[in-house]
Structures are given as C-alpha cells and as structure tokens.
mmCIF file of C-alpha atoms and ligand atoms in Angstrom:
data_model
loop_
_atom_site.group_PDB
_atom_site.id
_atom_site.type_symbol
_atom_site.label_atom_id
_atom_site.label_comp_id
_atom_site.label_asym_id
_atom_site.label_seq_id
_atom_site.Cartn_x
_atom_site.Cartn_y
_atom_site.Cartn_z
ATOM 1 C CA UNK B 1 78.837 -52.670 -34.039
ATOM 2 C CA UNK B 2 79.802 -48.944 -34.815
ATOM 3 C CA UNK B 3 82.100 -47.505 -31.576
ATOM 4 C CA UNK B 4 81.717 -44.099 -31.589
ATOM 5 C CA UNK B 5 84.564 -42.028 -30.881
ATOM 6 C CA UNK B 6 84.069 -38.689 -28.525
ATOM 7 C CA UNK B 7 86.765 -36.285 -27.852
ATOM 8 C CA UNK B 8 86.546 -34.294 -24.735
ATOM 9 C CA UNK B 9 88.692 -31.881 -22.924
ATOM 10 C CA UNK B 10 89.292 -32.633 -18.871
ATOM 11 C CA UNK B 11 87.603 -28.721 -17.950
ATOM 12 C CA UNK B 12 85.044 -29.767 -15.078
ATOM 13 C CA UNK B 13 83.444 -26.467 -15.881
ATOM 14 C CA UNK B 14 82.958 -27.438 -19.707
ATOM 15 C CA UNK B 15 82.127 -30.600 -18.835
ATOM 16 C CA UNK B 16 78.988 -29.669 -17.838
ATOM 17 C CA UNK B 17 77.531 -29.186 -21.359
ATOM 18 C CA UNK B 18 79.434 -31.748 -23.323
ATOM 19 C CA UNK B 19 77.246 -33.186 -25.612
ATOM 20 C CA UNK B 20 79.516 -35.986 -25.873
ATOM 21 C CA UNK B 21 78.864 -37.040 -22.430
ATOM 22 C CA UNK B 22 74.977 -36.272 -22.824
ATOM 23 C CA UNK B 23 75.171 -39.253 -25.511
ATOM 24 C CA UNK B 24 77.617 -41.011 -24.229
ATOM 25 C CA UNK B 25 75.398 -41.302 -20.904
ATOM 26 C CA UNK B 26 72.365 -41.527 -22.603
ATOM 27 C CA UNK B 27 73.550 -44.855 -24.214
ATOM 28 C CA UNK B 28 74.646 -45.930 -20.222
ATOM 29 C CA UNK B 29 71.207 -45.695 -19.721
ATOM 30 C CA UNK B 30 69.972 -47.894 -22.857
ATOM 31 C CA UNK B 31 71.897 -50.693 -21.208
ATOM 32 C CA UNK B 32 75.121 -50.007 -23.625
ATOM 33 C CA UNK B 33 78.895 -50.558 -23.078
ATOM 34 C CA UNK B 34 81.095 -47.299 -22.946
ATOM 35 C CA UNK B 35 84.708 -46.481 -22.217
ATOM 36 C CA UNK B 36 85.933 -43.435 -20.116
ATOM 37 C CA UNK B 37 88.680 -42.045 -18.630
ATOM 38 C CA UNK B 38 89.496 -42.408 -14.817
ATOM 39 C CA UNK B 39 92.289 -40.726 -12.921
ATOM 40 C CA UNK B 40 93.605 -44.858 -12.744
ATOM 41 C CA UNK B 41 93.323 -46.072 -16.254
ATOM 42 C CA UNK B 42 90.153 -46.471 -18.689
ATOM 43 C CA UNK B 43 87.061 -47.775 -17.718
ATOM 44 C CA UNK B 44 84.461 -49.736 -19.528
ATOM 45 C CA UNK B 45 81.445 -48.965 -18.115
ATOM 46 C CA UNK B 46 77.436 -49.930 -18.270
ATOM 47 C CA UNK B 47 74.356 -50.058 -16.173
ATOM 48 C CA UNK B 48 75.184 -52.155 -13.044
ATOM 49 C CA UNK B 49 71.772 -52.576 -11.980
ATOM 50 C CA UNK B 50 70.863 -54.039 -15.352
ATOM 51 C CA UNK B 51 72.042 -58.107 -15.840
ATOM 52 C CA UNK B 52 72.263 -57.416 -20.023
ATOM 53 C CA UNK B 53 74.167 -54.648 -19.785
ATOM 54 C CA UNK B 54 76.693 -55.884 -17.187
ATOM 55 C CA UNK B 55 77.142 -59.341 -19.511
ATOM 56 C CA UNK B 56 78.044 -57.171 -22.173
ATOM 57 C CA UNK B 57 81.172 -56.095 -20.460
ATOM 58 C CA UNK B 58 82.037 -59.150 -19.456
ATOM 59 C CA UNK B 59 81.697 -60.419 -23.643
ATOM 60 C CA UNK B 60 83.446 -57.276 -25.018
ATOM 61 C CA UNK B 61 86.720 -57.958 -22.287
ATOM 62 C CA UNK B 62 86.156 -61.912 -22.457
ATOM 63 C CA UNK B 63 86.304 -61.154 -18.923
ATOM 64 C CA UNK B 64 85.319 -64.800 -16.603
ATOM 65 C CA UNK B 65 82.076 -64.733 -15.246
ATOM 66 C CA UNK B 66 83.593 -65.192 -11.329
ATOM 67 C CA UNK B 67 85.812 -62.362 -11.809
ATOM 68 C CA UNK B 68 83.460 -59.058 -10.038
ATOM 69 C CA UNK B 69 83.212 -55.874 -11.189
ATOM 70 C CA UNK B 70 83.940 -52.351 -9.316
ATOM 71 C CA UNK B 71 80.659 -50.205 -9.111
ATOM 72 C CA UNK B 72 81.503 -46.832 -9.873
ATOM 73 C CA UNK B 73 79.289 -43.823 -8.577
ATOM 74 C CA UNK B 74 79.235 -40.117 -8.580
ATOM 75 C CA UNK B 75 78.231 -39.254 -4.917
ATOM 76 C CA UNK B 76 77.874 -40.969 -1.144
ATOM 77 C CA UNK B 77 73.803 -41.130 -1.813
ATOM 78 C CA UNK B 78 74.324 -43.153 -4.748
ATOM 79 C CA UNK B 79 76.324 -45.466 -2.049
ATOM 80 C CA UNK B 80 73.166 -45.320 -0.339
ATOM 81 C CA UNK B 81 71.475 -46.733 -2.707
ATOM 82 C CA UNK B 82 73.734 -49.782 -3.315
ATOM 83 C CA UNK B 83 74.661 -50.919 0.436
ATOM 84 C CA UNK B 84 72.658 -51.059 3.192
ATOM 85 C CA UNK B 85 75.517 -50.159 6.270
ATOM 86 C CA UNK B 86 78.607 -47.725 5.629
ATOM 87 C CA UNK B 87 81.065 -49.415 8.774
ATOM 88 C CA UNK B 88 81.979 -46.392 10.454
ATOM 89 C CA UNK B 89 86.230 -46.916 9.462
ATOM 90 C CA UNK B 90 84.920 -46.228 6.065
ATOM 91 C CA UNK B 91 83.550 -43.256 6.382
ATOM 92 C CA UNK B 92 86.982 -42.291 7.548
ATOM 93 C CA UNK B 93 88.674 -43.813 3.960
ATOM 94 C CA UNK B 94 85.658 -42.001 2.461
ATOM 95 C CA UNK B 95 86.319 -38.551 3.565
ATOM 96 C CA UNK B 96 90.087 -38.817 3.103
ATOM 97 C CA UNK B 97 90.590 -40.961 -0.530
ATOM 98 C CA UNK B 98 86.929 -40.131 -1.732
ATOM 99 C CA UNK B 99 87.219 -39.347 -4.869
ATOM 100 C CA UNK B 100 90.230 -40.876 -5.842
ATOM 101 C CA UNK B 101 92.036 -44.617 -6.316
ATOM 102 C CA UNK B 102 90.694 -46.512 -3.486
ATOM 103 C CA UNK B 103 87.652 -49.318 -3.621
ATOM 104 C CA UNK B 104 85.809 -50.226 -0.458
ATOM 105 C CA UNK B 105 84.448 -54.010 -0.051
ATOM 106 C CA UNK B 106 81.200 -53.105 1.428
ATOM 107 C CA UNK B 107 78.339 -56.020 2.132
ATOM 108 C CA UNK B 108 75.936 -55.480 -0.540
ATOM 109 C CA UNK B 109 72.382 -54.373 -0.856
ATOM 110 C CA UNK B 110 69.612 -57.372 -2.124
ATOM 111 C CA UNK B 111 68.258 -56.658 -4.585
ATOM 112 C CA UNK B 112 70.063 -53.176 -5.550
ATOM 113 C CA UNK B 113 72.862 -54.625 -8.422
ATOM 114 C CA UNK B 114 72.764 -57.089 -11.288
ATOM 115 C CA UNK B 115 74.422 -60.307 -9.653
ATOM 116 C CA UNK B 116 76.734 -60.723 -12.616
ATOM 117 C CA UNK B 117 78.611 -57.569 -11.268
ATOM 118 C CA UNK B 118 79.347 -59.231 -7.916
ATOM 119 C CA UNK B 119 79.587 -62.567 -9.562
ATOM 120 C CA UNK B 120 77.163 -64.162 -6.976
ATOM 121 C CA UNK B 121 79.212 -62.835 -3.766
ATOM 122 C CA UNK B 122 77.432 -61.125 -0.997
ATOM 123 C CA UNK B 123 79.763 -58.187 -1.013
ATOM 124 C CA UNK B 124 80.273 -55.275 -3.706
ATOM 125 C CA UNK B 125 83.141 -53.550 -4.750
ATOM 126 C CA UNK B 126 82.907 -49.176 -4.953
ATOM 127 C CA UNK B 127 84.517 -46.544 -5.916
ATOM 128 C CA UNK B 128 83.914 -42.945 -6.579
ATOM 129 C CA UNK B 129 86.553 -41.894 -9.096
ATOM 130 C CA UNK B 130 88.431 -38.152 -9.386
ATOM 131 C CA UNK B 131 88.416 -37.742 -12.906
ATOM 132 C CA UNK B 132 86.155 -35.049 -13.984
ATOM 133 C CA UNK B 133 84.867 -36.370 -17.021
ATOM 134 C CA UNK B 134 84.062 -39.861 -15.022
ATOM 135 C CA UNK B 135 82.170 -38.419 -12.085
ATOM 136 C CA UNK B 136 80.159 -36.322 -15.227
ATOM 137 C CA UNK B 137 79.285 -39.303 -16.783
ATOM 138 C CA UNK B 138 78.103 -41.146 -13.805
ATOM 139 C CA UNK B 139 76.419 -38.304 -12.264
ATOM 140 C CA UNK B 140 74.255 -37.524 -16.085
ATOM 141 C CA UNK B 141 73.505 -41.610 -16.552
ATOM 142 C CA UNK B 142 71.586 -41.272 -12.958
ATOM 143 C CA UNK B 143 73.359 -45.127 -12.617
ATOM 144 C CA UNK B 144 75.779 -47.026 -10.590
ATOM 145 C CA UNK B 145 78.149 -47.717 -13.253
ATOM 146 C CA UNK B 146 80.114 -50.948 -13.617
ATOM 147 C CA UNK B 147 83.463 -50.881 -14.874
ATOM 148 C CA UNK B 148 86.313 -53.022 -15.126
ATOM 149 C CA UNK B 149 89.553 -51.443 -16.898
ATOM 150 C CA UNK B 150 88.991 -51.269 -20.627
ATOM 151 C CA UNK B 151 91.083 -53.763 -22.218
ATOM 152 C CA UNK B 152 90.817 -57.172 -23.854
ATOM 153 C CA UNK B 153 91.081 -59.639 -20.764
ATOM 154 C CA UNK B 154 94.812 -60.390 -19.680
ATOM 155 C CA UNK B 155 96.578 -57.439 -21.973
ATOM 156 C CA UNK B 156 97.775 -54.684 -20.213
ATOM 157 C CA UNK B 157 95.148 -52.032 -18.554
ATOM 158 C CA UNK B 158 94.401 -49.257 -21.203
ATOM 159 C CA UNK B 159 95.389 -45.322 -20.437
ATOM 160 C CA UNK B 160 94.671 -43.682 -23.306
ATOM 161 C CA UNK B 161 91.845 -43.771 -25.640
ATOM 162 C CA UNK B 162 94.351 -45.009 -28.205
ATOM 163 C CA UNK B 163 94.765 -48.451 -26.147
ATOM 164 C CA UNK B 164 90.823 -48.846 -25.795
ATOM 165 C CA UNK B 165 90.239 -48.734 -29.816
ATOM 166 C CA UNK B 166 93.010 -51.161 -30.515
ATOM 167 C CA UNK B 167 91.270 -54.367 -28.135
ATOM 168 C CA UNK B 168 87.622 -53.250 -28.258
ATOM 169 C CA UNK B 169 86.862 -51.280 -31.283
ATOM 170 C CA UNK B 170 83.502 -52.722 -32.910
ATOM 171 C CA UNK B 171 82.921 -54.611 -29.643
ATOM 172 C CA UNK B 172 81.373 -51.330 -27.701
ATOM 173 C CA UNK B 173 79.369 -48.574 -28.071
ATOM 174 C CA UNK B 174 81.698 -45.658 -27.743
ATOM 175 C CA UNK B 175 84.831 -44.513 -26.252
ATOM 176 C CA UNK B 176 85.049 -41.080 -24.296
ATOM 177 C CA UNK B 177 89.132 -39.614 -25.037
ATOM 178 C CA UNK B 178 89.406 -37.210 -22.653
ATOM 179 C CA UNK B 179 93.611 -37.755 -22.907
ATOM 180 C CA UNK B 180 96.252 -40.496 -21.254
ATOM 181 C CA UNK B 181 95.131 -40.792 -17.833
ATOM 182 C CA UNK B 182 97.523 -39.925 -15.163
ATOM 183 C CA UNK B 183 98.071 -42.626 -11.829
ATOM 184 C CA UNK B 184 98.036 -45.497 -14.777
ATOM 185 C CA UNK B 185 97.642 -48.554 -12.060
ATOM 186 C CA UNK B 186 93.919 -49.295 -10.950
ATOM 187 C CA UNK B 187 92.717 -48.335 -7.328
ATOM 188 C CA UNK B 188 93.780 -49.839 -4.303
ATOM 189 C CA UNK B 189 91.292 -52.436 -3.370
ATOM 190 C CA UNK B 190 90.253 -52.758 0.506
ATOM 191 C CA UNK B 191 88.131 -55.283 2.378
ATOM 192 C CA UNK B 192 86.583 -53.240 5.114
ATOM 193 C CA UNK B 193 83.952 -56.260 6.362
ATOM 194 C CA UNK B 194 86.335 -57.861 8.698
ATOM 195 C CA UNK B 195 88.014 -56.736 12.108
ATOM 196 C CA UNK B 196 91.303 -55.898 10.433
ATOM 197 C CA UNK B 197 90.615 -53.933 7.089
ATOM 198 C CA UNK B 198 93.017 -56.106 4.323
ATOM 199 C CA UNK B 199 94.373 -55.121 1.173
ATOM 200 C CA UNK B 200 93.064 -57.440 -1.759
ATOM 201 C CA UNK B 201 94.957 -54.991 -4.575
ATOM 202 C CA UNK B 202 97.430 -52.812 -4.365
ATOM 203 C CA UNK B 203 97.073 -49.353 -6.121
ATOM 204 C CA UNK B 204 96.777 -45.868 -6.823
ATOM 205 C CA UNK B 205 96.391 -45.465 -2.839
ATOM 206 C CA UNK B 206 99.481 -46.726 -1.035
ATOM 207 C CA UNK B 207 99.176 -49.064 2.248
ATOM 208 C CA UNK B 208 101.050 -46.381 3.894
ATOM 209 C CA UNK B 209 98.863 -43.653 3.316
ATOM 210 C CA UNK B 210 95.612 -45.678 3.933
ATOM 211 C CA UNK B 211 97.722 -46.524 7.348
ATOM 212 C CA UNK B 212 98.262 -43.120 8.572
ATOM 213 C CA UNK B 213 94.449 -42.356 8.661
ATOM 214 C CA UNK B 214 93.272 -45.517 9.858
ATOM 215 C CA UNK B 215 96.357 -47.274 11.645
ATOM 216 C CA UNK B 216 97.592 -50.726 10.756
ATOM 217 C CA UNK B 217 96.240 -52.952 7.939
ATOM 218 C CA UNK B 218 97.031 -56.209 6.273
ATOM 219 C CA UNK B 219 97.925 -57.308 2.729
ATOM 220 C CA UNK B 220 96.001 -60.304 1.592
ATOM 221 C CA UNK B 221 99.141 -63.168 2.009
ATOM 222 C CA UNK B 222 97.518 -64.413 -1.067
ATOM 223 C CA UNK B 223 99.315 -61.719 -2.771
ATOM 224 C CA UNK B 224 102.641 -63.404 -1.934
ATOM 225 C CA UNK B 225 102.123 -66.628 -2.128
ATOM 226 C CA UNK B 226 100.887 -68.465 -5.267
ATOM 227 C CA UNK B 227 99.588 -71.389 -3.622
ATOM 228 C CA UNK B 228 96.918 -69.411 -1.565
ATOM 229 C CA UNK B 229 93.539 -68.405 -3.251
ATOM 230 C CA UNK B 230 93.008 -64.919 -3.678
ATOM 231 C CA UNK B 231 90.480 -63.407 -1.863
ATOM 232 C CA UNK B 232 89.719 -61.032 -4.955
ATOM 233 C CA UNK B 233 88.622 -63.281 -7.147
ATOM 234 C CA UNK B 234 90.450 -61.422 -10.152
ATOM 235 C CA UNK B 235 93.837 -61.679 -8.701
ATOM 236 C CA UNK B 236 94.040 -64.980 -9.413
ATOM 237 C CA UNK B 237 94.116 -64.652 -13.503
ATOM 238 C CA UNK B 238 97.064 -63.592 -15.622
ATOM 239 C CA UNK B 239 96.549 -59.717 -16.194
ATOM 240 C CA UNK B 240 98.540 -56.846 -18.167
ATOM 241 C CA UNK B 241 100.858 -59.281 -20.417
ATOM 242 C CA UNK B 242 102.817 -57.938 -23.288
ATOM 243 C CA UNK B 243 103.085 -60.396 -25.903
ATOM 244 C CA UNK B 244 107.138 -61.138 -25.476
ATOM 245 C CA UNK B 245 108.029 -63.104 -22.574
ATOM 246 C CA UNK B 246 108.448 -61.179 -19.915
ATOM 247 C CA UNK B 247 110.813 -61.723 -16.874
ATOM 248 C CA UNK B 248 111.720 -59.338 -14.220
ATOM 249 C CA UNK B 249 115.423 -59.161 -12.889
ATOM 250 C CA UNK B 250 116.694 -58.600 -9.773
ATOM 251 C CA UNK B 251 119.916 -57.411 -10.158
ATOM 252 C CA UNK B 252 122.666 -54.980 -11.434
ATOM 253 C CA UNK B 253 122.343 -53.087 -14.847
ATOM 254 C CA UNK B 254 125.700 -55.536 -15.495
ATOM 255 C CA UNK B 255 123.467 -58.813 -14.532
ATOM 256 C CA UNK B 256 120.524 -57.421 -16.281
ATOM 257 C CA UNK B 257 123.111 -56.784 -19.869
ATOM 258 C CA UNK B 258 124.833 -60.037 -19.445
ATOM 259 C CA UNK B 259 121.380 -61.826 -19.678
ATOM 260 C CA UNK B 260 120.579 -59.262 -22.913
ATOM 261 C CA UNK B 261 123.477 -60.594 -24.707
ATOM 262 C CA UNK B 262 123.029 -64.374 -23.855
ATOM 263 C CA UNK B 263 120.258 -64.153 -25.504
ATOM 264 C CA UNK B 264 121.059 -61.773 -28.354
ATOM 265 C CA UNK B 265 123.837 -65.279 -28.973
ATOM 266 C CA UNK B 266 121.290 -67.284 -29.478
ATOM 267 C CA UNK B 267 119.082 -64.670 -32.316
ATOM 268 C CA UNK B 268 116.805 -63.412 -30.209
ATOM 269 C CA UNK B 269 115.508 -59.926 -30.767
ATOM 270 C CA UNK B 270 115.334 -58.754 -26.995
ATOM 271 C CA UNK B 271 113.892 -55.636 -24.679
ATOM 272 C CA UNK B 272 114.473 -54.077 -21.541
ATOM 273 C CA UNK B 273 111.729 -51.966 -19.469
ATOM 274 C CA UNK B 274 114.064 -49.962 -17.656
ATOM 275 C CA UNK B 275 113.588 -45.892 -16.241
ATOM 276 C CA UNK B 276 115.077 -42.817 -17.457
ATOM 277 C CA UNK B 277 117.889 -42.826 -15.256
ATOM 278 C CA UNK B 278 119.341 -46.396 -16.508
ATOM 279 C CA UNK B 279 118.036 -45.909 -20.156
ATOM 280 C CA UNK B 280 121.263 -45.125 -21.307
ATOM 281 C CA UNK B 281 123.307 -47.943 -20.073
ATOM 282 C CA UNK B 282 121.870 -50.902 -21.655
ATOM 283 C CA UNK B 283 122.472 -52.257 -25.445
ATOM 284 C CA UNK B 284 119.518 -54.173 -26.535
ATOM 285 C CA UNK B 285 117.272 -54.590 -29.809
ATOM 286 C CA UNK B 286 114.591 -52.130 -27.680
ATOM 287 C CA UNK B 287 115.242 -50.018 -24.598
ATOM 288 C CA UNK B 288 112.231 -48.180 -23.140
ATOM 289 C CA UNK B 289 111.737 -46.252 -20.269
ATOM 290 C CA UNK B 290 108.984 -46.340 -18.040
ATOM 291 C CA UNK B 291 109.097 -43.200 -16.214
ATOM 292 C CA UNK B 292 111.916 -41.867 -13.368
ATOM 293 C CA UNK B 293 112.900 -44.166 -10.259
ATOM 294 C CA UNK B 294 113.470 -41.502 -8.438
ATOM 295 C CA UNK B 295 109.960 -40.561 -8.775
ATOM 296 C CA UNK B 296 107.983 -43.682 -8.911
ATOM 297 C CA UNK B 297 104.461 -42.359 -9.632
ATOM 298 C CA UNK B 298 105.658 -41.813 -12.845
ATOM 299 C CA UNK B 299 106.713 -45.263 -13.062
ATOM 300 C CA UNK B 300 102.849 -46.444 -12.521
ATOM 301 C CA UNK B 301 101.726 -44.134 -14.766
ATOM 302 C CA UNK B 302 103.957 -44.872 -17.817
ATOM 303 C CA UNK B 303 104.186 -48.674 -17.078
ATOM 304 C CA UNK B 304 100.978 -50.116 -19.213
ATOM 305 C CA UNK B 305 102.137 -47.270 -21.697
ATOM 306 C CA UNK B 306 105.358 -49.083 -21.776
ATOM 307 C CA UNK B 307 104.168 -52.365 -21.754
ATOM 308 C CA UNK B 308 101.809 -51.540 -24.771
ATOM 309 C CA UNK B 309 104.886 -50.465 -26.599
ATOM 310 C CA UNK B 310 106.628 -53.402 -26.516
ATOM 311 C CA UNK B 311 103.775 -54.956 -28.376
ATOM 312 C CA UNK B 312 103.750 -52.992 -31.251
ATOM 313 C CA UNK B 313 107.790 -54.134 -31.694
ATOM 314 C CA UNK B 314 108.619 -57.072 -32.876
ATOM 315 C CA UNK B 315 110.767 -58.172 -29.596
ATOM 316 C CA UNK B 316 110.363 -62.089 -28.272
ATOM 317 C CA UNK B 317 111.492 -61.405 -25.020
ATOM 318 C CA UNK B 318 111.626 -58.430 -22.267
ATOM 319 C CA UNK B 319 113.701 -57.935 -19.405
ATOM 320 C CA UNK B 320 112.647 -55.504 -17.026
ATOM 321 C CA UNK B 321 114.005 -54.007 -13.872
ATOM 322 C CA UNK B 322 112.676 -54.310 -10.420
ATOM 323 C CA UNK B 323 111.575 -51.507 -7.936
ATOM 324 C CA UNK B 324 111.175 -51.310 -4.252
ATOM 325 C CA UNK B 325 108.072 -52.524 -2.890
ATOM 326 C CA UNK B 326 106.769 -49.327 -0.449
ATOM 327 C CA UNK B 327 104.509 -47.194 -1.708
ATOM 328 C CA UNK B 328 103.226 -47.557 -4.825
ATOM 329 C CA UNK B 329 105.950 -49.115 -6.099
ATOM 330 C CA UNK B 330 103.765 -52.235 -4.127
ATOM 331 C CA UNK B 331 101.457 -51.782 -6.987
ATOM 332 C CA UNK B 332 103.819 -51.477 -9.748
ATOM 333 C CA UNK B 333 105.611 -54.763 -8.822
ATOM 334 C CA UNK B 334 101.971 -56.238 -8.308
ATOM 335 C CA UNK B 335 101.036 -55.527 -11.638
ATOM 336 C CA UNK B 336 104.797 -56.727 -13.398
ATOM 337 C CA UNK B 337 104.960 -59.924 -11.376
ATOM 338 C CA UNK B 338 101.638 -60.889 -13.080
ATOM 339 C CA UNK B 339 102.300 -59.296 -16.653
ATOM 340 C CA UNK B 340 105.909 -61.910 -16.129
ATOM 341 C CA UNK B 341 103.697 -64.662 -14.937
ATOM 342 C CA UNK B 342 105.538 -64.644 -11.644
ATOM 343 C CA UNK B 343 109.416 -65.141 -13.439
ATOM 344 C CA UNK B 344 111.475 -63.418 -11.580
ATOM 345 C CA UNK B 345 115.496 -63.929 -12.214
ATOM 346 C CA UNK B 346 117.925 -63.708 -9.073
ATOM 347 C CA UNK B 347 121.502 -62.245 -9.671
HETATM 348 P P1 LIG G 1 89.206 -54.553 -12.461
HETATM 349 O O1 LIG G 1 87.747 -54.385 -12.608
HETATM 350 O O2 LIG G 1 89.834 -55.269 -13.598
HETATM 351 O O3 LIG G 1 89.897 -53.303 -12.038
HETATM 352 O O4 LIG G 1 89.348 -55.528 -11.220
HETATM 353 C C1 LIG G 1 88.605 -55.350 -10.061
HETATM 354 C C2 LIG G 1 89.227 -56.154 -8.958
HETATM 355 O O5 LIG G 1 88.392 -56.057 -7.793
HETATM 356 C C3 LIG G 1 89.329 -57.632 -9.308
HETATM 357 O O6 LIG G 1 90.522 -58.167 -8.799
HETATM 358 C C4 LIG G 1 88.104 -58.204 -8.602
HETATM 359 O O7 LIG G 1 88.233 -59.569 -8.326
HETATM 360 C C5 LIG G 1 88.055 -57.344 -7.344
HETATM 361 N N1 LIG G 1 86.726 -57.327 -6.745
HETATM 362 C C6 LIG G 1 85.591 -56.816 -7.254
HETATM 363 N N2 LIG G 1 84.552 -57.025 -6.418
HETATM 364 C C7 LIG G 1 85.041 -57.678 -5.341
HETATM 365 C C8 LIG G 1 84.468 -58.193 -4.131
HETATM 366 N N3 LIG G 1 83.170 -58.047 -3.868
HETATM 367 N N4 LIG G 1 85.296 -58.828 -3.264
HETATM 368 C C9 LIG G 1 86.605 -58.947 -3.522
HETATM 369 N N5 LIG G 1 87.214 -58.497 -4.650
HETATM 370 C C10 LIG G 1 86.441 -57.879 -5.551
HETATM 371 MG MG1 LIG G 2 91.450 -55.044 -15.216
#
C-alpha cells in the first residue's frame, strides 16, 4: 500500500479548507487507516462504527485483539450518539478537560460501535482531543474515530510524523504532519461507571487537577502492583520500549556513573536518559536529555522523542533517571517503568 504523506500547518482558521484533511477524511470515511496529530501524541485513526476498518488498525499496530481502542469525536452530540447516559460527574470533567488529554469510561451504546473497538466490553473509551487539525478531521469524516497511538505495538508512542513513517509506512493510508506534538504522553484515562471515579492511565491530565474539580479519586492499585490485572486491558502489555535494555535508577548522578562505567568494563556501549540540568555530568557512549526537571511537562513531551533516539544509536543498554511521581511526572514514570519492563535499580 501507498501512505500518502500530507503536510499541514496547526492554523484552526486554515484548517478549514485544507484539502489535505478533505482527503485525508474522505478516506476515514471509505473505511481506511490514517494518522494525525493530537495535542498527546499521533493517532491512527479509522471508522469506529465500521468492524473492517477498526481491524485494520489493529493489523497495521499488531495491536491484540483484547486490547480497546479510544473513540475519538469532535463534539458532545457525537457523544450522544455513542452512549446512551452522560453520569452527571462527567459532565463536570467534560466542561473542565473537554477538549484536551482526558478519556472518560462511559457504558456504551448497543449497537452504536464496531465491537472490535471495545474488544467485546460493555463500556467505551472517549475522548475529544484539542488539537486543531484532529477535531478538523473528525468533525469533516462525520465519524467517531478510533485511534490508538500510531506506532508499531510495544515501541514507543509516536510524536512526530517522522516516528509514524518509520513503523507504519506502506501499512496505512496516509499520515497527516501537522509538526511534533506537544504533551507527548497519551490522555489520562478515567473510569467514571463506579461510585469512586479511578484512574486506569495516567496522563496528559494530572490526578491532582482532575481532583480539584471533582474531589478525591483512586488510582487503579493494578498500576502498582504487577500481580494484579489491570483493569485497562492495555496496561497489562509491554509498551514504549527502546530497543537497548532499559533500567531506571534510583539514585545519585554518582550511583547512576558508577553503574555507566561497570558496564563500559565489561564493552558495553551504554546510554543515559537524563534532563538538561544533569546532562553535563555524566560520561557515557550517549547522553540525552529529555527535557528540564524543573519543568516536567517538558519531560513528557520530549520522553518518546528521547526514547526514539536511542534507537537509532547503536547503544545495548540505557540508564535513565527517575522523577517524582505528582503530577505528571505520575505519567512519565508510568510510561518508563513499562518501556524498562519494570527494572528499577536501588542505590
Ligand atoms: P492507546 O489506544 O494505546 O492510547 O490505549 C488506550 C488505553 O485505554 C489502553 O490501555 C486500553 O486498554 C484502555 N481502554 C480503552 N477502552 C477501555 C475500556 N472500555 N475500559 C478500560 N480501559 C480501556
Ligand atoms: Mg498506545
């Protein structure tokens, strides 16, 4: 298959008349697979009322079949048209996060979505995204869309265009480049159906903030502790892995350079994902920076960046520095525990 390539700039008002998107959407609507920018990382999108055109993400990503999709829309009466009951706390989240990173569980409409995209559960995963050329997209296909983050299944989540071509070029139908996207971890996800709202994901929208609109919630304990089952299905896989071996350090830049040149000893050609502040300080074969710890949004939005890095070098094995988990440095230490399978070294 051909993937056609469509650059577009982010102006809303341009937007409008982008033929790019008018084809781009067009082939949405002829049940085909296309990637896009979101304000979290790059989606790969397609018709989610359509069975075909969901499987096809789900063959392009080698995504598992039991792993559900997030059904993206454009406005609150495409929600209506999806779910049958909006529980009133979410209109709440809706008004406050809508558009942006967050994704509401919400009990699903029969009959309204292709069950490959909810992988047989009774409850659907939505979100109405902030980035202009996204909620274009959506809002020109007429269609819920269905999108996962556009990468091969396990590699690290795609933000720019770049990353999209290397895992699924000649697998999709097109790729929209509107530019490197900017929060760089996926939305937060939140199951709403319950008494106690619970966090199944951390992400672009922090526990705190979702707290100080809708007082206390709860993190899923799966999320820190391996032997539980996840209660989003996806958590459970091995996600965003650079090729080295990864393991994440808990300790002083000393600790973290000692370990560096054990291994250097023994011939290994070694990295370590550190932040701009630290750069400096270490002596390995690679050294890159994943954004500013004193600011760590731009942590999140360089880390898959960084990550994606290390795999065009020819390093065997990455150590990386840890970060506190509050805010959304939750989701950045999600998201590194898995890409280190859960390796974690203790000064
Ligand atoms: P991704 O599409 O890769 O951003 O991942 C979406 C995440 O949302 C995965 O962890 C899914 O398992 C999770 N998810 C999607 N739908 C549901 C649902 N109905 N209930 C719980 N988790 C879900
Ligand atoms: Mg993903």
């Amino acid at each position: 298959m051909q993937t056609k390539l469509w650059t577009v700039d982010n102006y809303v008002d341009n937007a409008n008349s982008y033929p790019q998107l008018e084809e781009a959407a067009h082939l949405l609507q002829q049940n085909q697979v296309v990637a896009f920018p979101t304000e979290t990382v790059y989606g790969l999108g397609a018709n989610a009322r359509d069975n075909e055109a969901v499987k096809k993400i789900f063959e392009a990503k080698g995504r598992p079949s039991d792993n559900p999709l997030i059904v993206h829309i454009a406005s609150k009466e495409q929600l209506a048209s999806i779910i049958d009951e909006i529980p009133g706390m979410t209109h709440t989240l809706m008004d406050q996060f809508w558009p942006g990173p967050l994704t509401l569980i919400f009990k699903k409409k029969e009959g309204a979505l292709s069950d490959a995209v909810t992988a047989g559960l009774e409850t659907v995963a939505v979100r109405m995204p902030s980035h202009p050329l996204a909620l274009k997209l959506i809002e020109k296909s007429g269609l819920p869309i269905a999108a996962p983050s556009a990468n091969t299944s396990g590699k690290p989540s795609p933000t720019t265009a770049g990353h999209v071509y290397k895992d699924l070029n000649g697998k999709i139908a097109g790729i929209v480049d509107g530019g490197p996207t900017g929060v760089g971890v996926e939305s937060t996800v939140l199951d709403c159906t319950g008494p106690i709202p619970v966090i199944l994901r951390p992400g672009g929208v922090t526990k705190e903030q979702i707290e100080e609109v809708i007082g206390p919630v709860s993190l899923d304990t799966a999320l820190s502790d391996e032997k539980q089952a996840p209660r989003s299905p996806g958590m459970k896989y091995t996600h965003y892995a650079p090729r080295a071996e990864l393991s994440l350090v808990s300790g002083s830049r000393e600790f973290i350079q000692s370990l560096v040149n054990a291994k250097k000893a023994e011939g290994f050609r070694v990295g370590v994902l550190t932040t701009e502040e630290n750069q400096r300080y270490y002596d390995a074969d690679y050294v890159l920076s994943a954004g500013r710890r004193e600011q760590l949004e731009s942590v999140a939005s360089g880390l898959y960046f960084t990550l994606r890095q290390f795999d065009d070098l020819d390093v065997e094995l990455i150590f990386s520095e840890v970060f506190p988990v509050e805010g959304i440095g939750q989701a950045i230490m999600n998201r590194l525990s898995k890409a280190a399978g859960g390796r974690l070294i203790q000064e």
